[in-house]
Short mmCIF file of C-alpha atoms in Angstrom, two decimals:
data_model
loop_
_atom_site.label_atom_id
_atom_site.label_comp_id
_atom_site.label_asym_id
_atom_site.label_seq_id
_atom_site.Cartn_x
_atom_site.Cartn_y
_atom_site.Cartn_z
CA MET D 851 47.15 147.19 134.04
CA ALA D 852 46.95 143.75 132.47
CA LEU D 853 44.75 141.06 133.93
CA ASN D 854 46.38 137.92 135.26
CA THR D 855 45.77 135.11 132.82
CA PRO D 856 47.04 131.55 132.86
CA PRO D 857 49.74 130.63 130.37
CA PRO D 858 48.60 128.99 127.13
CA LEU D 859 48.24 125.22 127.24
CA ASP D 860 51.32 123.72 125.57
CA PHE D 861 49.95 120.19 125.73
CA GLN D 862 50.02 118.27 122.43
CA TYR D 863 49.42 114.61 123.28
CA GLU D 864 50.04 111.99 120.62
CA LYS D 865 48.62 108.53 121.25
CA GLY D 866 51.29 106.03 122.18
CA TYR D 867 53.64 108.61 123.70
CA GLU D 868 54.25 109.36 127.38
CA ILE D 869 52.37 112.28 128.92
CA PRO D 870 54.94 114.67 130.47
CA THR D 871 55.11 114.60 134.27
CA LYS D 872 54.33 118.31 134.55
CA HIS D 873 50.98 117.73 132.84
CA LYS D 874 50.22 114.67 134.97
CA GLU D 875 50.86 116.72 138.10
CA ALA D 876 48.76 119.61 136.74
CA ILE D 877 45.83 117.23 136.12
CA ARG D 878 46.16 115.83 139.66
CA GLN D 879 46.28 119.31 141.24
CA LEU D 880 43.41 120.68 139.16
CA HIS D 881 41.20 117.77 140.17
CA TRP D 882 42.12 117.31 143.84
CA PHE D 883 42.90 120.88 144.92
CA GLY D 884 41.03 122.92 142.32
CA LYS D 885 37.93 120.67 142.36
CA VAL D 886 37.85 120.61 138.54
CA PRO D 887 35.56 117.77 137.39
CA ILE D 888 36.99 114.95 135.30
CA CYS D 889 34.77 115.83 132.34
CA ALA D 890 36.33 119.33 132.22
CA LEU D 891 39.83 117.82 132.33
CA MET D 892 38.91 115.47 129.48
CA VAL D 893 37.90 118.44 127.31
CA ARG D 894 40.86 120.64 128.31
CA TYR D 895 43.54 117.99 127.79
CA LYS D 896 41.71 116.03 125.05
CA LEU D 897 42.20 112.74 126.92
CA GLY D 898 39.82 109.88 127.59
CA ASP D 899 38.24 109.03 130.92
CA THR D 900 40.44 105.95 131.37
CA THR D 901 43.64 107.97 130.93
CA ILE D 902 42.51 110.66 133.40
CA GLN D 903 41.48 108.00 135.94
CA LYS D 904 44.86 106.31 135.56
CA ILE D 905 46.70 109.59 136.20
CA LEU D 906 44.52 110.36 139.23
CA GLY D 907 45.17 106.87 140.59
CA TYR D 908 48.93 107.34 140.88
CA PRO D 909 49.97 107.14 144.55
CA ALA D 910 52.51 109.97 144.20
CA PRO D 911 53.73 112.23 141.41
CA GLU D 912 56.36 110.63 139.21
CA ARG D 913 59.75 112.32 139.32
#
């Protein structure tokens, strides 16, 4: 029986390009519901603190 593992991270951010909505929502959910600290999100997604704070500051997910 195989262990449940999360899918591989398919996030390849290039500076100057828009971050896909699915990744913005994942960052929001990991932080607010999963209690993942911002420093861990910075390492996982290779983004700066300002970018993470901006994503977390959105009033609602973009659609």
